[in-house]
Amino acid sequence: MRKTFKYRLFTTRLQSEALDGQLSEACRLYNAALQERREAYRSNKKSLNYYDQANQLKEIRAAGDLALANFSCCQDILRRVDKTYKAFFLRMKRHQKAGFPRFKSRHRFDSVTFPSYGDGVKLTGNILRVQGVGEVEVKLHRPVAGKIKTVTVKRECAKWYACFSVECEAQPLPILNNAIGIDVGLDSFATLSNGETIPNPRWYRKAQAKLRRAQRRVARRKKGSRRRKAITLLQKIHARIFRLRNEYQHRQSFRLVRDFGMIVVEDLNVKGLAAGMLSKSVQDAGWSSFIAKISYKAENAGRQLIAVNPAGTSQTCICGATVRKSLSDREHVCVECGLIAPRDVVSAQVILQRARISPSSDNVAAVSACVA
Ligand SMILES: [Zn+2]
């Protein structure tokens, strides 16, 4: 299984400049590849694929038009463009709000990936050799456990990091025969089928207010260094929220995987959920990244994660009857079987029930799609 290890890089000023240079070249390539696809589509309704673009790389580099040092990095950028295009067409197909792939500003383009370790990047002791940059010191606060596959060099709030994606052995936990269903909460982060709720953490609201203030400050300021400063501050707040949320999700997903043999969630890829009323709260809570965390931890521990069809989970009773509820109805009251319970708990129970009824082979595919 794959794991990621992230480390701070101690760069000299020259190295930071070299890294900045590599990123802006990568950004230029990204935008050029996007431009080419747009034009090909506009002028003769032809869509380019990854290979159409990758085949031109050698020539471009030979002509000295691209100063991104490592060839595989260039290929990786083109693969990113390909991925955003595929995601765009998938959204169109699902009749979701599509949003055409956008050009990136060099300030927002903040990482390059070396797709095969040893090609352009190598770690010896605490020194990382990066092609086009040199030997950079890494703060190895814990050892890289496993076989390094890819390395991503990243800029975050004007600091540099290296992310190592590592292949390592799974460590199964003792087998458990219990199961739990999880529902995306409206008021809380999530609700479990055993009646428990995972609350939204307290820092969340506070951080949101701070974020809005910082956003207003950026909007007020005109172009220039004062605006740049405000933007850096805004990025810092974003990074902090990301860090806190990530840590919270790691703690919660760890607990679920430790305590339950089978974990059942709604399949977010089913059309309608993301586009519907829930979309805002789903995005806010970072639901898909939470499921991704459960997924790899479950794989590591030998637990089962199942994604079920989300259609109507909030409008059904565990007895099978339809119980219509609007968003403001917090209580589930079934006239058929007499069940009275909080709505989210019933939804979580319906989700759990679906995993037990429908064949699991279909669901395995759904989970892998869910994580991708
Ligand atoms: Zn009922």
PDB file of N, CA and C and ligand atoms in Angstrom, residues 316-323 332-339 346, ligand 1:
ATOM      1  N   THR A 316     -35.928   7.354   3.724  1.00  0.00           N
ATOM      2  CA  THR A 316     -36.356   5.974   3.879  1.00  0.00           C
ATOM      3  C   THR A 316     -36.227   5.562   5.339  1.00  0.00           C
ATOM      4  N   CYS A 317     -37.086   4.612   5.739  1.00  0.00           N
ATOM      5  CA  CYS A 317     -36.990   4.064   7.095  1.00  0.00           C
ATOM      6  C   CYS A 317     -36.296   2.704   7.001  1.00  0.00           C
ATOM      7  N   ILE A 318     -35.737   2.223   8.097  1.00  0.00           N
ATOM      8  CA  ILE A 318     -35.087   0.914   8.042  1.00  0.00           C
ATOM      9  C   ILE A 318     -36.102  -0.212   7.815  1.00  0.00           C
ATOM     10  N   CYS A 319     -37.389   0.075   8.015  1.00  0.00           N
ATOM     11  CA  CYS A 319     -38.404  -0.937   7.725  1.00  0.00           C
ATOM     12  C   CYS A 319     -38.733  -0.954   6.241  1.00  0.00           C
ATOM     13  N   GLY A 320     -38.203   0.020   5.481  1.00  0.00           N
ATOM     14  CA  GLY A 320     -38.438   0.053   4.039  1.00  0.00           C
ATOM     15  C   GLY A 320     -39.452   1.102   3.612  1.00  0.00           C
ATOM     16  N   ALA A 321     -40.197   1.643   4.578  1.00  0.00           N
ATOM     17  CA  ALA A 321     -41.207   2.648   4.249  1.00  0.00           C
ATOM     18  C   ALA A 321     -40.549   3.966   3.854  1.00  0.00           C
ATOM     19  N   THR A 322     -41.260   4.734   3.019  1.00  0.00           N
ATOM     20  CA  THR A 322     -40.765   6.065   2.676  1.00  0.00           C
ATOM     21  C   THR A 322     -41.245   7.055   3.725  1.00  0.00           C
ATOM     22  N   VAL A 323     -40.304   7.826   4.264  1.00  0.00           N
ATOM     23  CA  VAL A 323     -40.675   8.847   5.244  1.00  0.00           C
ATOM     24  C   VAL A 323     -40.131  10.185   4.747  1.00  0.00           C
ATOM     25  N   HIS A 332     -37.007  11.744  12.661  1.00  0.00           N
ATOM     26  CA  HIS A 332     -37.588  10.754  11.754  1.00  0.00           C
ATOM     27  C   HIS A 332     -38.744  10.077  12.486  1.00  0.00           C
ATOM     28  N   VAL A 333     -39.928  10.152  11.898  1.00  0.00           N
ATOM     29  CA  VAL A 333     -41.090   9.516  12.529  1.00  0.00           C
ATOM     30  C   VAL A 333     -41.751   8.622  11.503  1.00  0.00           C
ATOM     31  N   CYS A 334     -41.715   7.286  11.715  1.00  0.00           N
ATOM     32  CA  CYS A 334     -42.276   6.347  10.742  1.00  0.00           C
ATOM     33  C   CYS A 334     -43.638   5.866  11.216  1.00  0.00           C
ATOM     34  N   VAL A 335     -44.663   6.062  10.367  1.00  0.00           N
ATOM     35  CA  VAL A 335     -46.007   5.622  10.760  1.00  0.00           C
ATOM     36  C   VAL A 335     -46.174   4.118  10.545  1.00  0.00           C
ATOM     37  N   GLU A 336     -45.310   3.518   9.725  1.00  0.00           N
ATOM     38  CA  GLU A 336     -45.428   2.077   9.440  1.00  0.00           C
ATOM     39  C   GLU A 336     -44.966   1.231  10.630  1.00  0.00           C
ATOM     40  N   CYS A 337     -43.732   1.527  11.111  1.00  0.00           N
ATOM     41  CA  CYS A 337     -43.176   0.678  12.182  1.00  0.00           C
ATOM     42  C   CYS A 337     -43.077   1.399  13.519  1.00  0.00           C
ATOM     43  N   GLY A 338     -43.355   2.696  13.514  1.00  0.00           N
ATOM     44  CA  GLY A 338     -43.353   3.435  14.777  1.00  0.00           C
ATOM     45  C   GLY A 338     -41.988   3.909  15.247  1.00  0.00           C
ATOM     46  N   LEU A 339     -40.975   3.809  14.365  1.00  0.00           N
ATOM     47  CA  LEU A 339     -39.634   4.243  14.764  1.00  0.00           C
ATOM     48  C   LEU A 339     -39.564   5.762  14.863  1.00  0.00           C
ATOM     49  N   VAL A 346     -30.969   7.588  11.562  1.00  0.00           N
ATOM     50  CA  VAL A 346     -31.731   6.667  10.717  1.00  0.00           C
ATOM     51  C   VAL A 346     -31.058   6.550   9.344  1.00  0.00           C
TER      52      VAL A 346
HETATM   53 ZN    ZN B   1     -40.393   2.328   9.583  1.00  0.00          ZN
END
